[in-house]
Amino acid sequence: MNASPLAQRPSSTRPLVPLWSQSDAQRPDAPPALPCPRGSEALKSAAPLVLLVEDNLINQVVAQEFLSLMGLQCHLAGNGLEALTLCQQTAPDLVLMDIQMPGMDGLECARRIRALQRAGDLADFPILALTAHALDSDVRASLDAGMDEHLTKPLDFMALRLRLGRWLRLPELPAQP
């Protein structure tokens, strides 16, 4: 009997949301949050595109839901090589990059993206590490690889929104009834 890949993963009794928490590591030149102009139809029709680079299915689902709730478009890559290909096809407005993935990891992918950008072959965009690796050496490795911030899982919705708001013009959240 073959078990599905999901059945082979260890289960957890922790709730999925919040699945991630935040680290304050960022480049000193990180921009302040950008306000989203009220009533901007052009902005609503052109929601920022975030490339999520994540190999874990549960993290993919939760992150995609968070990004969707924020009104953002999302493309998904399961590893660094897929991310490079997608970036070259359509440059995103921002990349959320896991570090530890099969094939090309997030650090190498970030280095290659930055090399393409320096060569003028790819538009500039921020790369934010999104990882369970939280040691000072992990943060330094992310920043040294060219990432702009280092966010650690588990990160909750509002913390992620705050971080993305530093780099993107986010649509306003609907008012709660």
CSV table of N, CA, C and O in Angstrom, one decimal, residues 85-172:
chain,number,residue,atom,x,y,z
A,85,THR,N,13.8,30.6,-13.1
A,85,THR,CA,13.0,30.6,-14.3
A,85,THR,C,11.8,31.5,-14.3
A,85,THR,O,11.6,32.3,-15.3
A,86,LEU,N,11.0,31.5,-13.3
A,86,LEU,CA,9.9,32.3,-13.2
A,86,LEU,C,10.3,33.8,-13.2
A,86,LEU,O,9.6,34.6,-13.8
A,87,CYS,N,11.3,34.2,-12.5
A,87,CYS,CA,11.8,35.6,-12.4
A,87,CYS,C,12.2,36.1,-13.8
A,87,CYS,O,11.9,37.2,-14.1
A,88,GLN,N,12.8,35.2,-14.6
A,88,GLN,CA,13.2,35.6,-15.9
A,88,GLN,C,12.0,35.7,-16.9
A,88,GLN,O,12.1,36.5,-17.8
A,89,GLN,N,11.0,34.9,-16.6
A,89,GLN,CA,9.8,35.0,-17.5
A,89,GLN,C,9.0,36.2,-17.1
A,89,GLN,O,8.6,37.0,-18.0
A,90,THR,N,8.7,36.5,-15.9
A,90,THR,CA,8.0,37.7,-15.4
A,90,THR,C,8.6,38.1,-14.1
A,90,THR,O,8.4,37.4,-13.1
A,91,ALA,N,9.3,39.2,-14.1
A,91,ALA,CA,9.9,39.7,-12.9
A,91,ALA,C,8.8,40.1,-11.9
A,91,ALA,O,7.9,40.8,-12.2
A,92,PRO,N,8.9,39.5,-10.6
A,92,PRO,CA,7.9,39.8,-9.6
A,92,PRO,C,8.2,41.2,-9.0
A,92,PRO,O,9.3,41.8,-9.2
A,93,ASP,N,7.3,41.7,-8.2
A,93,ASP,CA,7.5,42.9,-7.4
A,93,ASP,C,8.3,42.6,-6.1
A,93,ASP,O,8.9,43.5,-5.6
A,94,LEU,N,8.2,41.3,-5.7
A,94,LEU,CA,8.9,40.9,-4.5
A,94,LEU,C,9.0,39.4,-4.5
A,94,LEU,O,8.1,38.7,-5.0
A,95,VAL,N,10.0,38.9,-3.8
A,95,VAL,CA,10.2,37.4,-3.7
A,95,VAL,C,10.2,37.1,-2.2
A,95,VAL,O,10.9,37.7,-1.4
A,96,LEU,N,9.4,36.1,-1.8
A,96,LEU,CA,9.5,35.5,-0.4
A,96,LEU,C,10.2,34.2,-0.6
A,96,LEU,O,9.7,33.3,-1.3
A,97,MET,N,11.4,34.1,-0.1
A,97,MET,CA,12.3,33.0,-0.4
A,97,MET,C,12.5,32.1,0.8
A,97,MET,O,13.1,32.6,1.8
A,98,ASP,N,12.2,30.8,0.8
A,98,ASP,CA,12.6,29.9,1.8
A,98,ASP,C,14.1,29.6,1.6
A,98,ASP,O,14.6,29.9,0.5
A,99,ILE,N,14.8,29.2,2.6
A,99,ILE,CA,16.2,29.0,2.5
A,99,ILE,C,16.5,27.5,2.2
A,99,ILE,O,17.2,27.2,1.2
A,100,GLN,N,16.0,26.6,2.9
A,100,GLN,CA,16.3,25.2,2.7
A,100,GLN,C,15.3,24.5,1.9
A,100,GLN,O,14.2,24.3,2.3
A,101,MET,N,15.8,24.2,0.6
A,101,MET,CA,14.9,23.6,-0.4
A,101,MET,C,15.7,22.5,-1.1
A,101,MET,O,16.9,22.7,-1.2
A,102,PRO,N,15.0,21.6,-1.8
A,102,PRO,CA,15.8,20.6,-2.6
A,102,PRO,C,16.3,21.3,-3.9
A,102,PRO,O,15.8,22.3,-4.3
A,103,GLY,N,17.4,20.7,-4.4
A,103,GLY,CA,18.0,21.3,-5.6
A,103,GLY,C,18.7,22.6,-5.2
A,103,GLY,O,19.5,22.6,-4.3
A,104,MET,N,18.3,23.7,-5.8
A,104,MET,CA,19.0,25.0,-5.5
A,104,MET,C,18.3,25.6,-4.3
A,104,MET,O,17.1,25.8,-4.3
A,105,ASP,N,19.1,25.9,-3.3
A,105,ASP,CA,18.5,26.5,-2.1
A,105,ASP,C,18.3,28.0,-2.2
A,105,ASP,O,18.7,28.6,-3.3
A,106,GLY,N,17.6,28.6,-1.3
A,106,GLY,CA,17.3,30.0,-1.4
A,106,GLY,C,18.5,30.9,-1.4
A,106,GLY,O,18.4,32.0,-2.0
A,107,LEU,N,19.6,30.6,-0.7
A,107,LEU,CA,20.7,31.5,-0.7
A,107,LEU,C,21.4,31.5,-2.1
A,107,LEU,O,21.7,32.6,-2.6
A,108,GLU,N,21.6,30.4,-2.7
A,108,GLU,CA,22.1,30.3,-4.0
A,108,GLU,C,21.2,31.0,-5.0
A,108,GLU,O,21.7,31.8,-5.9
A,109,CYS,N,19.9,30.8,-4.9
A,109,CYS,CA,19.0,31.5,-5.8
A,109,CYS,C,19.1,33.0,-5.7
A,109,CYS,O,19.1,33.7,-6.7
A,110,ALA,N,19.1,33.5,-4.5
A,110,ALA,CA,19.2,34.9,-4.2
A,110,ALA,C,20.5,35.5,-4.9
A,110,ALA,O,20.5,36.5,-5.5
A,111,ARG,N,21.6,34.7,-4.7
A,111,ARG,CA,22.9,35.2,-5.3
A,111,ARG,C,22.8,35.3,-6.8
A,111,ARG,O,23.2,36.2,-7.5
A,112,ARG,N,22.1,34.3,-7.4
A,112,ARG,CA,22.0,34.3,-8.9
A,112,ARG,C,21.1,35.4,-9.4
A,112,ARG,O,21.3,36.0,-10.4
A,113,ILE,N,20.0,35.6,-8.7
A,113,ILE,CA,19.1,36.7,-9.0
A,113,ILE,C,19.8,38.0,-9.0
A,113,ILE,O,19.7,38.8,-9.9
A,114,ARG,N,20.5,38.2,-7.9
A,114,ARG,CA,21.3,39.5,-7.8
A,114,ARG,C,22.3,39.6,-8.9
A,114,ARG,O,22.5,40.7,-9.4
A,115,ALA,N,23.0,38.6,-9.3
A,115,ALA,CA,24.0,38.6,-10.4
A,115,ALA,C,23.3,39.0,-11.7
A,115,ALA,O,23.8,39.8,-12.4
A,116,LEU,N,22.1,38.4,-11.9
A,116,LEU,CA,21.3,38.8,-13.1
A,116,LEU,C,20.9,40.3,-13.1
A,116,LEU,O,21.0,41.0,-14.1
A,117,GLN,N,20.6,40.7,-11.9
A,117,GLN,CA,20.2,42.2,-11.8
A,117,GLN,C,21.4,43.1,-12.0
A,117,GLN,O,21.2,44.1,-12.7
A,118,ARG,N,22.5,42.7,-11.4
A,118,ARG,CA,23.7,43.6,-11.6
A,118,ARG,C,24.1,43.6,-13.1
A,118,ARG,O,24.6,44.6,-13.5
A,119,ALA,N,23.9,42.5,-13.8
A,119,ALA,CA,24.2,42.5,-15.2
A,119,ALA,C,23.2,43.2,-16.1
A,119,ALA,O,23.4,43.3,-17.3
A,120,GLY,N,22.1,43.6,-15.5
A,120,GLY,CA,21.1,44.3,-16.2
A,120,GLY,C,20.1,43.4,-17.0
A,120,GLY,O,19.4,43.8,-17.8
A,121,ASP,N,20.2,42.1,-16.6
A,121,ASP,CA,19.3,41.1,-17.3
A,121,ASP,C,18.0,40.8,-16.6
A,121,ASP,O,17.2,40.0,-17.0
A,122,LEU,N,17.8,41.5,-15.4
A,122,LEU,CA,16.6,41.3,-14.6
A,122,LEU,C,16.3,42.5,-13.9
A,122,LEU,O,17.2,43.2,-13.3
A,123,ALA,N,15.1,42.9,-13.8
A,123,ALA,CA,14.7,44.1,-13.0
A,123,ALA,C,15.0,43.9,-11.5
A,123,ALA,O,15.0,42.8,-11.0
A,124,ASP,N,15.2,45.0,-10.9
A,124,ASP,CA,15.4,45.0,-9.4
A,124,ASP,C,14.1,44.8,-8.7
A,124,ASP,O,13.1,45.3,-9.0
A,125,PHE,N,14.2,43.9,-7.6
A,125,PHE,CA,13.0,43.7,-6.7
A,125,PHE,C,13.6,43.2,-5.4
A,125,PHE,O,14.6,42.6,-5.4
A,126,PRO,N,12.9,43.4,-4.3
A,126,PRO,CA,13.3,42.9,-3.0
A,126,PRO,C,13.1,41.4,-2.9
A,126,PRO,O,12.2,40.8,-3.5
A,127,ILE,N,14.0,40.8,-2.1
A,127,ILE,CA,14.0,39.4,-1.8
A,127,ILE,C,14.0,39.3,-0.3
A,127,ILE,O,14.9,39.8,0.4
A,128,LEU,N,12.9,38.7,0.3
A,128,LEU,CA,12.8,38.5,1.7
A,128,LEU,C,12.9,37.0,2.1
A,128,LEU,O,12.2,36.2,1.5
A,129,ALA,N,13.9,36.7,2.9
A,129,ALA,CA,14.0,35.3,3.4
A,129,ALA,C,12.8,35.0,4.3
A,129,ALA,O,12.4,35.8,5.1
A,130,LEU,N,12.3,33.8,4.1
A,130,LEU,CA,11.1,33.4,4.9
A,130,LEU,C,11.5,32.0,5.3
A,130,LEU,O,11.3,31.0,4.5
A,131,THR,N,12.0,31.8,6.5
A,131,THR,CA,12.6,30.5,6.9
A,131,THR,C,12.4,30.2,8.4
A,131,THR,O,12.2,31.1,9.2
A,132,ALA,N,12.7,29.0,8.8
A,132,ALA,CA,12.7,28.6,10.2
A,132,ALA,C,14.0,28.8,10.8
A,132,ALA,O,14.2,28.8,12.0
A,133,HIS,N,15.0,29.1,10.0
A,133,HIS,CA,16.4,29.3,10.4
A,133,HIS,C,16.5,30.7,11.1
A,133,HIS,O,16.4,31.7,10.4
A,134,ALA,N,16.7,30.8,12.4
A,134,ALA,CA,16.6,32.1,13.1
A,134,ALA,C,17.9,32.5,13.8
A,134,ALA,O,17.9,33.5,14.5
A,135,LEU,N,19.0,31.7,13.7
A,135,LEU,CA,20.2,32.1,14.4
A,135,LEU,C,20.8,33.3,13.7
A,135,LEU,O,20.6,33.6,12.5
A,136,ASP,N,21.7,34.0,14.4
A,136,ASP,CA,22.3,35.2,13.9
A,136,ASP,C,23.1,34.9,12.6
A,136,ASP,O,23.1,35.6,11.7
A,137,SER,N,23.7,33.7,12.6
A,137,SER,CA,24.5,33.3,11.4
A,137,SER,C,23.6,33.0,10.2
A,137,SER,O,24.0,33.3,9.1
A,138,ASP,N,22.4,32.6,10.5
A,138,ASP,CA,21.4,32.4,9.4
A,138,ASP,C,21.0,33.7,8.8
A,138,ASP,O,20.9,33.9,7.6
A,139,VAL,N,20.7,34.7,9.7
A,139,VAL,CA,20.3,36.0,9.3
A,139,VAL,C,21.4,36.6,8.4
A,139,VAL,O,21.2,37.2,7.3
A,140,ARG,N,22.7,36.5,8.9
A,140,ARG,CA,23.8,37.1,8.2
A,140,ARG,C,24.0,36.4,6.8
A,140,ARG,O,24.2,37.1,5.8
A,141,ALA,N,23.8,35.1,6.8
A,141,ALA,CA,23.9,34.4,5.5
A,141,ALA,C,22.9,34.9,4.5
A,141,ALA,O,23.2,35.1,3.3
A,142,SER,N,21.7,35.1,5.0
A,142,SER,CA,20.6,35.6,4.1
A,142,SER,C,21.0,37.0,3.5
A,142,SER,O,20.8,37.3,2.3
A,143,LEU,N,21.3,37.9,4.4
A,143,LEU,CA,21.7,39.3,4.0
A,143,LEU,C,22.9,39.3,3.1
A,143,LEU,O,23.0,40.0,2.1
A,144,ASP,N,23.9,38.4,3.4
A,144,ASP,CA,25.1,38.3,2.6
A,144,ASP,C,24.8,37.8,1.2
A,144,ASP,O,25.5,38.1,0.2
A,145,ALA,N,23.8,36.9,1.1
A,145,ALA,CA,23.4,36.4,-0.2
A,145,ALA,C,22.6,37.4,-1.1
A,145,ALA,O,22.3,37.1,-2.2
A,146,GLY,N,22.3,38.5,-0.5
A,146,GLY,CA,21.6,39.6,-1.2
A,146,GLY,C,20.1,39.8,-0.9
A,146,GLY,O,19.4,40.5,-1.5
A,147,MET,N,19.7,39.1,0.1
A,147,MET,CA,18.3,39.2,0.6
A,147,MET,C,18.2,40.6,1.3
A,147,MET,O,19.1,41.0,2.0
A,148,ASP,N,17.0,41.1,1.3
A,148,ASP,CA,16.8,42.4,1.9
A,148,ASP,C,16.3,42.4,3.3
A,148,ASP,O,16.5,43.3,4.1
A,149,GLU,N,15.6,41.3,3.7
A,149,GLU,CA,15.1,41.1,5.1
A,149,GLU,C,15.2,39.6,5.3
A,149,GLU,O,15.2,38.8,4.4
A,150,HIS,N,15.1,39.3,6.6
A,150,HIS,CA,15.1,37.8,7.0
A,150,HIS,C,13.9,37.7,8.0
A,150,HIS,O,13.9,38.2,9.1
A,151,LEU,N,12.9,37.0,7.5
A,151,LEU,CA,11.7,36.8,8.3
A,151,LEU,C,11.7,35.3,8.8
A,151,LEU,O,12.0,34.4,8.0
A,152,THR,N,11.4,35.1,10.0
A,152,THR,CA,11.4,33.7,10.5
A,152,THR,C,10.0,33.2,10.7
A,152,THR,O,9.1,33.9,11.2
A,153,LYS,N,9.8,31.9,10.4
A,153,LYS,CA,8.5,31.2,10.6
A,153,LYS,C,8.5,30.8,12.1
A,153,LYS,O,9.5,30.5,12.7
A,154,PRO,N,7.4,30.8,12.7
A,154,PRO,CA,6.0,31.2,12.2
A,154,PRO,C,5.8,32.7,12.2
A,154,PRO,O,6.1,33.4,13.1
A,155,LEU,N,5.2,33.2,11.1
A,155,LEU,CA,4.9,34.6,10.9
A,155,LEU,C,3.4,34.8,10.8
A,155,LEU,O,2.8,34.1,10.0
A,156,ASP,N,2.8,35.6,11.6
A,156,ASP,CA,1.4,35.8,11.5
A,156,ASP,C,1.0,36.8,10.4
A,156,ASP,O,1.8,37.5,9.9
A,157,PHE,N,-0.3,36.8,10.1
A,157,PHE,CA,-0.8,37.6,9.0
A,157,PHE,C,-0.4,39.1,9.1
A,157,PHE,O,0.1,39.7,8.1
A,158,MET,N,-0.6,39.7,10.2
A,158,MET,CA,-0.4,41.1,10.3
A,158,MET,C,1.1,41.4,10.3
A,158,MET,O,1.5,42.5,9.8
A,159,ALA,N,1.9,40.6,10.9
A,159,ALA,CA,3.4,40.8,10.8
A,159,ALA,C,3.9,40.7,9.4
A,159,ALA,O,4.7,41.5,9.0
A,160,LEU,N,3.4,39.7,8.6
A,160,LEU,CA,3.8,39.6,7.2
A,160,LEU,C,3.3,40.8,6.5
A,160,LEU,O,4.1,41.4,5.7
A,161,ARG,N,2.1,41.2,6.7
A,161,ARG,CA,1.6,42.4,6.0
A,161,ARG,C,2.4,43.7,6.3
A,161,ARG,O,2.7,44.4,5.4
A,162,LEU,N,2.8,43.8,7.6
A,162,LEU,CA,3.7,44.9,7.9
A,162,LEU,C,5.0,44.9,7.2
A,162,LEU,O,5.5,45.9,6.6
A,163,ARG,N,5.6,43.7,7.1
A,163,ARG,CA,6.9,43.6,6.4
A,163,ARG,C,6.7,43.8,4.9
A,163,ARG,O,7.5,44.5,4.3
A,164,LEU,N,5.7,43.3,4.3
A,164,LEU,CA,5.5,43.5,2.9
A,164,LEU,C,5.2,44.9,2.6
A,164,LEU,O,5.6,45.4,1.5
A,165,GLY,N,4.5,45.6,3.5
A,165,GLY,CA,4.2,47.0,3.3
A,165,GLY,C,5.4,47.9,3.3
A,165,GLY,O,5.3,49.0,2.8
A,166,ARG,N,6.5,47.4,3.7
A,166,ARG,CA,7.8,48.2,3.6
A,166,ARG,C,8.3,48.2,2.2
A,166,ARG,O,9.0,49.1,1.8
A,167,TRP,N,7.8,47.3,1.4
A,167,TRP,CA,8.4,47.1,0.0
A,167,TRP,C,7.4,47.3,-1.1
A,167,TRP,O,7.7,47.5,-2.2
A,168,LEU,N,6.1,47.1,-0.7
A,168,LEU,CA,5.0,47.1,-1.8
A,168,LEU,C,3.9,48.1,-1.3
A,168,LEU,O,3.7,48.3,-0.1
A,169,ARG,N,3.2,48.6,-2.3
A,169,ARG,CA,2.0,49.3,-2.0
A,169,ARG,C,0.8,48.2,-1.9
A,169,ARG,O,0.4,47.6,-2.9
A,170,LEU,N,0.4,48.0,-0.7
A,170,LEU,CA,-0.6,47.0,-0.5
A,170,LEU,C,-2.0,47.6,-0.5
A,170,LEU,O,-2.3,48.7,0.0
A,171,PRO,N,-2.9,46.8,-1.2
A,171,PRO,CA,-4.3,47.2,-1.1
A,171,PRO,C,-4.8,47.3,0.3
A,171,PRO,O,-4.3,46.5,1.2
A,172,GLU,N,-5.7,48.1,0.6
A,172,GLU,CA,-6.3,48.2,2.0
A,172,GLU,C,-7.1,47.0,2.3
A,172,GLU,O,-7.7,46.4,1.4
